[in-house]
Amino acid sequence: MNLKPIWRFSAPAFACLVALNAAWANEPLATFQPGQVWNDTSGKPINAHGGGILLHAGVYYWYGEFKEGRTYLSLVNKTWGGTRVIAGGVACYSSTNLYDWKNEGLALPSVAEDPDHDLACEKVIERPKVIYNAKTKQFVMWLHQDSPDYTAAHSGVAVSDSPTGPFKYLGSFRPNAGVWPLNVTARDEEPNTTNFLARDFPGGQMARDMTLFVDDDGKAYQFYASEENGTLHVSQLTDDYLKPAGKYGRILVGRSTEAPAVFKRNGRYYLIASGCSGWDPNAARSAVADDIFGPWTELGNPCRGANADQTFFCQSTFVLPVAGQTNQFIAMFDLWKKWDLQASRYVWLPLAFDADGKPVVQWRDQWSWPVKQ
Ligand code: GAL
């Protein structure tokens, strides 16, 4: 997504305006260009993958995986094609208009000197999300922390007094150890070889792809892919947002949902997500619920236009409510380059609703505000 200037006025009119008000008239109108290289304000491609956005005090902060270096496929991940670059940590960019992004550096760097550290370069740091806790006045980051072969399946937590960091890493765990979900059935509690919920009950539930969502009442929730990526969990956080509160639900049971992005519209909760095929694209899915813990009703693939059946070759990461605009959302996707992960790009598209109230994401080569339907 390059910033492409589009001048509103003819050349003579423009010259007059420059004379009248140089600062205002010089301002180009930028467009979002989904899937194109998107440079930051210093001219370098934005490096913040699998990310999310926090709006704080009028500034948008974009956090994402910093991916730099050679892409490799280690033996342990060969069967499922899990290519990697070494973990670079969590990058942060800031913007006041969503087009122009300033690189704020690494909010949470990886750790080069200690191979046993959770944030060691050989390990996995994915899908970071940051929320602000008004009570503690802290910025709280949750991320998917994992071993190089993705078997640890942990959630990592970090805090900072400033949105740009540096964040202090508090550690990682599998959420909800020793707690049954709100919608547990007698059968769920019976251990057997395919019952991963019961298997992981004592030590905590697996947590891979994840997102955070803060509700209108200030309560925060983590959505994470659990049970060997088979089922999503919605897990309420403690008031300080640092731990699971011990209240969670299983949703989209057995649907192998990844890359969840959650938002709220007219009192209902919505989710956009992907199926489970690594970096390779699949058809996006969406769902709605009146209660955040479920039940969630699937609404199908929200994507429309060329290659919609493969989510425009992308995978969801976040849905951003646009500040100051009622029910205007941007759906954010990653365009993964599986064999050159550092060159992965971004696809941001407006999210609308059809007559049946289902979310719709229509492909556009470029777009800008106000969105033309
Ligand atoms: C995807 C997942 C990504 C990353 C990738 C690794 O399924 O959504 O966040 O974990 O697999 O191959």
Coordinates of C-alpha atoms and ligand atoms in Angstrom, one line a residue:
M1 CA 0.0 0.0 0.0
N2 CA 1.9 3.1 -1.2
L3 CA 0.8 6.5 -0.3
K4 CA -0.3 7.8 -3.7
P5 CA -1.0 11.5 -3.8
I6 CA -4.2 12.5 -5.6
W7 CA -4.6 16.3 -6.1
R8 CA -8.1 17.6 -5.7
F9 CA -7.7 20.7 -7.8
S10 CA -6.6 21.7 -11.3
A11 CA -3.1 23.1 -11.6
P12 CA -4.0 26.8 -11.6
A13 CA -6.5 26.5 -8.8
F14 CA -4.0 24.5 -6.9
A15 CA -1.4 27.2 -7.3
C16 CA -3.8 29.8 -5.8
L17 CA -4.5 27.6 -2.9
V18 CA -0.8 27.1 -2.3
A19 CA -0.5 30.9 -2.1
L20 CA -3.5 31.1 0.3
N21 CA -2.5 28.3 2.6
A22 CA 0.6 26.4 1.8
A23 CA 0.4 24.0 4.7
W24 CA -3.2 23.0 4.0
A25 CA -3.0 23.0 0.2
N26 CA 0.1 20.9 0.2
E27 CA -1.6 18.1 1.9
P28 CA -2.1 15.1 -0.5
L29 CA -5.1 12.9 -0.2
A30 CA -3.8 9.4 0.3
T31 CA -5.4 6.1 -0.7
F32 CA -5.2 2.6 0.8
Q33 CA -3.8 0.3 -1.8
P34 CA -4.4 -3.3 -0.5
G35 CA -1.6 -5.7 -1.2
Q36 CA 0.9 -3.1 -2.5
V37 CA 4.1 -2.3 -0.6
W38 CA 3.2 0.1 2.2
N39 CA 6.1 2.4 3.3
D40 CA 6.3 4.1 6.7
T41 CA 7.1 7.8 6.9
S42 CA 10.8 7.1 6.6
G43 CA 10.3 5.3 3.3
K44 CA 10.8 1.7 4.5
P45 CA 8.1 -1.0 4.2
I46 CA 6.0 -1.4 7.3
N47 CA 7.0 -4.5 9.3
A48 CA 4.2 -5.3 11.6
H49 CA 2.6 -8.6 10.7
G50 CA -0.3 -10.5 12.3
G51 CA -1.0 -7.3 14.2
G52 CA -3.6 -5.2 15.7
I53 CA -4.3 -1.5 16.4
L54 CA -4.8 0.5 19.6
L55 CA -6.3 4.0 19.5
H56 CA -5.0 6.0 22.5
A57 CA -5.3 9.8 23.1
G58 CA -6.0 10.4 19.4
V59 CA -3.1 8.4 18.1
Y60 CA -3.4 5.0 16.4
Y61 CA -0.7 2.5 17.4
W62 CA -0.1 -0.5 15.1
Y63 CA 1.6 -3.5 16.8
G64 CA 2.8 -6.5 14.8
E65 CA 5.3 -9.3 14.3
F66 CA 8.7 -7.9 13.2
K67 CA 9.9 -10.3 10.5
E68 CA 13.3 -9.9 9.2
G69 CA 15.8 -12.3 7.7
R70 CA 15.9 -15.5 5.7
T71 CA 12.8 -17.7 5.6
Y72 CA 13.5 -21.3 6.5
L73 CA 11.6 -24.5 7.0
S74 CA 13.0 -26.5 9.9
L75 CA 12.6 -30.3 10.1
V76 CA 10.2 -30.1 13.0
N77 CA 7.7 -28.1 11.0
K78 CA 8.2 -29.8 7.7
T79 CA 5.1 -31.9 7.7
W80 CA 2.8 -29.0 7.8
G81 CA 4.9 -26.4 5.9
G82 CA 5.5 -24.1 8.8
T83 CA 8.1 -21.8 7.4
R84 CA 9.7 -19.3 9.8
V85 CA 12.0 -16.3 10.1
I86 CA 13.7 -15.8 13.5
A87 CA 11.5 -14.0 15.9
G88 CA 12.2 -10.3 15.8
G89 CA 9.9 -9.2 18.5
V90 CA 6.9 -6.8 18.4
A91 CA 7.1 -3.7 16.2
C92 CA 5.1 -0.5 16.9
Y93 CA 4.1 2.2 14.4
S94 CA 2.0 5.4 15.2
S95 CA -0.4 7.4 13.0
T96 CA -3.0 10.0 13.4
N97 CA -4.7 9.4 10.0
L98 CA -4.2 5.6 9.4
Y99 CA -2.3 6.2 6.1
D100 CA 1.0 7.6 7.3
W101 CA 2.8 5.4 9.9
K102 CA 5.9 6.4 11.8
N103 CA 8.2 3.6 13.0
E104 CA 8.3 3.7 16.8
G105 CA 10.8 0.9 16.9
L106 CA 10.4 -2.4 18.7
A107 CA 8.0 -2.2 21.6
L108 CA 9.1 -5.7 22.7
P109 CA 12.3 -6.9 21.2
S110 CA 13.2 -10.6 21.0
V111 CA 16.1 -11.9 23.2
A112 CA 19.2 -12.9 21.3
E113 CA 21.5 -13.8 24.2
D114 CA 19.4 -16.4 26.0
P115 CA 18.1 -19.4 23.9
D116 CA 15.9 -20.5 26.8
H117 CA 14.1 -17.2 27.1
D118 CA 10.4 -17.2 25.9
L119 CA 11.4 -14.4 23.5
A120 CA 14.5 -16.1 22.1
C121 CA 15.0 -15.6 18.4
E122 CA 14.6 -19.3 17.7
K123 CA 11.1 -19.3 19.4
V124 CA 7.8 -18.0 18.1
I125 CA 6.4 -14.6 18.8
E126 CA 3.1 -14.1 16.9
R127 CA -0.1 -12.1 16.8
P128 CA 0.6 -9.5 19.4
K129 CA -2.3 -7.3 20.5
V130 CA -2.2 -4.3 22.9
I131 CA -5.0 -2.9 25.0
Y132 CA -5.1 0.0 27.5
N133 CA -6.2 -0.5 31.1
A134 CA -7.7 2.8 32.3
K135 CA -7.6 1.6 36.0
T136 CA -3.9 0.7 36.1
K137 CA -3.0 3.2 33.4
Q138 CA -0.9 0.4 31.8
F139 CA -0.7 -0.8 28.2
V140 CA -1.0 -4.5 28.2
M141 CA 0.3 -6.7 25.4
W142 CA -0.7 -10.4 24.9
L143 CA 0.9 -12.5 22.2
H144 CA 1.2 -16.1 21.0
Q145 CA 4.5 -17.4 22.5
D146 CA 5.7 -20.8 21.4
S147 CA 8.5 -23.3 21.1
P148 CA 10.2 -23.6 17.7
D149 CA 7.9 -26.5 16.8
Y150 CA 4.7 -24.8 18.1
T151 CA 4.0 -27.4 20.7
A152 CA 4.2 -25.2 23.8
A153 CA 1.1 -23.1 22.7
H154 CA 1.4 -20.4 25.3
S155 CA 0.1 -16.9 25.8
G156 CA 2.7 -14.3 26.7
V157 CA 1.9 -11.1 28.6
A158 CA 3.9 -7.8 28.7
V159 CA 3.2 -4.3 30.2
S160 CA 4.3 -0.8 29.6
D161 CA 3.5 2.7 30.9
S162 CA 3.9 4.1 27.4
P163 CA 2.1 2.8 24.2
T164 CA 5.4 2.7 22.3
G165 CA 7.1 0.7 25.0
P166 CA 9.5 -0.6 26.1
F167 CA 7.2 -3.3 27.3
K168 CA 8.2 -5.4 30.3
Y169 CA 7.7 -9.1 29.6
L170 CA 5.9 -10.8 32.5
G171 CA 6.1 -14.4 31.2
S172 CA 3.8 -17.0 29.5
F173 CA 1.4 -19.8 30.4
R174 CA -1.4 -21.9 29.1
P175 CA -4.6 -20.2 30.1
N176 CA -7.3 -21.6 32.3
A177 CA -5.5 -24.4 34.1
G178 CA -7.9 -26.3 36.3
V179 CA -11.0 -24.5 35.1
W180 CA -13.8 -26.0 33.0
P181 CA -15.5 -23.7 30.4
L182 CA -18.9 -22.2 31.2
N183 CA -20.5 -24.4 28.5
V184 CA -18.8 -27.6 29.6
T185 CA -20.7 -30.9 29.1
A186 CA -20.4 -34.1 31.1
R187 CA -18.8 -35.6 28.0
D188 CA -16.2 -32.8 27.7
E189 CA -15.0 -33.8 31.2
E190 CA -14.4 -37.4 30.3
P191 CA -10.7 -38.0 29.4
N192 CA -10.1 -39.8 26.1
T193 CA -7.4 -39.7 23.5
T194 CA -9.2 -37.1 21.4
N195 CA -10.5 -34.9 24.2
F196 CA -7.8 -32.2 24.3
L197 CA -9.9 -30.0 26.6
A198 CA -9.8 -32.7 29.3
R199 CA -6.2 -33.6 28.5
D200 CA -5.1 -30.0 29.1
F201 CA -7.4 -29.3 32.0
P202 CA -4.7 -29.7 34.7
G203 CA -1.9 -27.8 33.0
G204 CA -3.8 -25.2 31.1
Q205 CA -5.4 -25.0 27.6
M206 CA -3.3 -24.6 24.4
A207 CA -3.3 -21.1 23.1
R208 CA -2.0 -20.2 19.6
D209 CA -3.5 -17.6 17.3
M210 CA -5.2 -15.0 19.4
T211 CA -6.7 -11.6 19.7
L212 CA -8.0 -9.3 22.5
F213 CA -11.3 -7.4 22.7
V214 CA -12.3 -4.8 25.2
D215 CA -16.1 -4.4 25.7
D216 CA -18.0 -1.2 26.4
D217 CA -18.0 -2.0 30.2
G218 CA -14.2 -2.2 30.2
K219 CA -14.1 -6.0 30.6
A220 CA -11.4 -7.5 28.3
Y221 CA -11.4 -10.9 26.6
Q222 CA -8.8 -13.1 24.9
F223 CA -9.9 -15.2 22.0
Y224 CA -7.4 -18.0 21.3
A225 CA -7.2 -21.1 19.1
S226 CA -7.1 -24.0 21.5
E227 CA -7.5 -27.8 21.7
E228 CA -4.9 -28.5 18.9
N229 CA -6.3 -25.6 16.9
G230 CA -9.7 -27.3 16.8
T231 CA -11.8 -25.0 18.9
L232 CA -11.7 -21.3 19.9
H233 CA -11.9 -20.2 23.5
V234 CA -13.2 -16.8 24.7
S235 CA -11.6 -16.1 28.0
Q236 CA -12.4 -13.1 30.2
L237 CA -9.3 -11.3 31.7
T238 CA -8.9 -10.1 35.2
D239 CA -9.6 -6.4 35.9
D240 CA -5.9 -5.5 35.4
Y241 CA -5.9 -7.5 32.1
L242 CA -2.9 -9.5 33.1
K243 CA -4.4 -12.9 33.6
P244 CA -7.4 -15.1 32.7
A245 CA -10.2 -14.4 35.1
G246 CA -11.2 -18.0 35.2
K247 CA -14.3 -17.7 33.1
Y248 CA -14.3 -18.9 29.5
G249 CA -16.4 -20.5 26.8
R250 CA -15.7 -22.9 23.9
I251 CA -16.9 -21.5 20.6
L252 CA -17.0 -22.7 17.0
V253 CA -16.3 -26.2 18.5
G254 CA -14.3 -28.4 16.1
R255 CA -14.2 -25.8 13.3
S256 CA -10.4 -25.3 13.4
T257 CA -10.7 -21.5 13.4
E258 CA -7.6 -19.3 13.4
A259 CA -6.7 -15.7 13.1
P260 CA -9.7 -14.3 15.0
A261 CA -10.6 -10.6 14.7
V262 CA -13.5 -9.5 17.0
F263 CA -15.6 -6.3 17.0
K264 CA -19.0 -5.1 18.2
R265 CA -21.8 -3.4 16.3
N266 CA -25.2 -2.4 17.6
G267 CA -24.7 -4.5 20.8
R268 CA -23.8 -7.7 18.9
Y269 CA -20.4 -9.3 18.8
Y270 CA -18.8 -10.2 15.4
L271 CA -15.8 -12.3 14.5
I272 CA -13.9 -12.6 11.3
A273 CA -11.4 -15.5 11.1
S274 CA -9.7 -18.1 8.9
G275 CA -9.6 -21.8 8.7
C276 CA -6.4 -23.6 9.6
S277 CA -3.9 -24.0 6.7
G278 CA -0.8 -22.3 8.0
W279 CA 0.4 -19.4 5.8
D280 CA -1.6 -20.7 2.9
P281 CA -4.9 -18.9 2.3
N282 CA -8.4 -20.4 2.8
A283 CA -11.9 -19.1 2.8
A284 CA -12.5 -16.6 5.6
R285 CA -15.4 -17.1 7.9
S286 CA -17.5 -14.8 10.1
A287 CA -19.8 -15.3 13.1
V288 CA -22.1 -13.3 15.4
A289 CA -23.2 -13.7 19.0
D290 CA -25.4 -11.8 21.5
D291 CA -23.3 -13.1 24.4
I292 CA -19.6 -13.0 24.0
F293 CA -19.2 -16.5 25.5
G294 CA -21.6 -17.8 22.9
P295 CA -23.4 -19.4 21.2
W296 CA -21.8 -18.0 18.1
T297 CA -23.7 -18.4 14.8
E298 CA -21.6 -18.7 11.6
L299 CA -22.4 -16.2 8.9
G300 CA -20.1 -17.5 6.1
N301 CA -17.3 -16.0 4.2
P302 CA -17.6 -12.2 4.3
C303 CA -15.3 -11.6 1.3
R304 CA -16.6 -10.5 -2.1
G305 CA -14.9 -10.0 -5.4
A306 CA -12.0 -11.7 -7.2
N307 CA -10.4 -14.5 -5.1
A308 CA -12.9 -14.0 -2.3
D309 CA -13.0 -17.8 -1.9
Q310 CA -9.4 -17.6 -0.7
T311 CA -9.7 -14.3 1.2
F312 CA -7.9 -12.5 -1.6
F313 CA -4.9 -14.8 -0.7
C314 CA -4.8 -13.3 2.7
Q315 CA -5.6 -14.1 6.4
S316 CA -7.5 -12.0 8.9
T317 CA -5.7 -10.3 11.8
F318 CA -7.9 -7.4 13.2
V319 CA -11.0 -5.4 12.7
L320 CA -10.6 -1.7 13.5
P321 CA -13.6 0.5 14.4
V322 CA -12.8 3.9 12.9
A323 CA -12.8 6.7 15.5
G324 CA -15.5 9.3 15.2
Q325 CA -17.5 7.3 12.7
T326 CA -20.4 5.1 13.7
N327 CA -20.2 1.5 12.5
Q328 CA -17.3 2.2 10.1
F329 CA -14.8 -0.6 10.3
I330 CA -11.6 -1.5 8.6
A331 CA -10.9 -5.2 8.1
M332 CA -7.1 -5.9 8.3
F333 CA -5.6 -8.9 6.7
D334 CA -2.0 -10.2 6.2
L335 CA -0.9 -11.2 2.7
W336 CA 1.7 -13.8 3.7
K337 CA 4.6 -14.6 1.5
K338 CA 5.2 -18.1 2.7
W339 CA 8.7 -18.4 1.2
D340 CA 9.8 -14.8 2.0
L341 CA 7.9 -14.0 5.1
Q342 CA 9.6 -10.6 5.7
A343 CA 8.1 -9.4 2.3
S344 CA 4.6 -10.2 3.5
R345 CA 2.2 -7.4 2.9
Y346 CA -1.1 -6.0 4.2
V347 CA -4.6 -5.8 2.9
W348 CA -6.9 -3.3 4.6
L349 CA -10.5 -3.1 3.3
P350 CA -13.7 -1.4 4.5
L351 CA -16.1 -3.7 6.2
A352 CA -19.8 -3.1 5.6
F353 CA -23.0 -5.0 6.3
D354 CA -25.5 -6.5 3.9
A355 CA -29.3 -6.3 4.1
D356 CA -29.3 -9.5 6.2
G357 CA -26.9 -7.9 8.7
K358 CA -23.9 -10.1 7.6
P359 CA -20.4 -8.5 7.4
V360 CA -19.2 -7.9 3.9
V361 CA -15.6 -7.2 2.8
Q362 CA -15.5 -6.2 -0.9
W363 CA -12.2 -6.2 -2.7
R364 CA -10.9 -2.8 -3.9
D365 CA -7.7 -2.1 -5.7
Q366 CA -7.6 1.2 -3.8
W367 CA -9.9 3.2 -1.6
S368 CA -10.0 6.2 0.6
W369 CA -12.4 8.0 3.0
P370 CA -15.3 8.5 2.7
V371 CA -15.9 4.9 1.5
K372 CA -18.0 4.7 -1.6
Q373 CA -20.3 1.7 -1.3
Ligands
GAL1 C1 -1.0 -19.8 10.7 C2 -1.3 -18.9 11.8 C3 -0.2 -17.9 11.9 C4 1.1 -18.7 12.0 C5 1.3 -19.6 10.9 C6 2.5 -20.5 11.1 O1 -2.0 -20.8 10.6 O2 -2.5 -18.2 11.6 O3 -0.4 -17.0 12.9 O4 1.1 -19.3 13.2 O5 0.2 -20.5 10.9 O6 2.7 -21.3 10.0

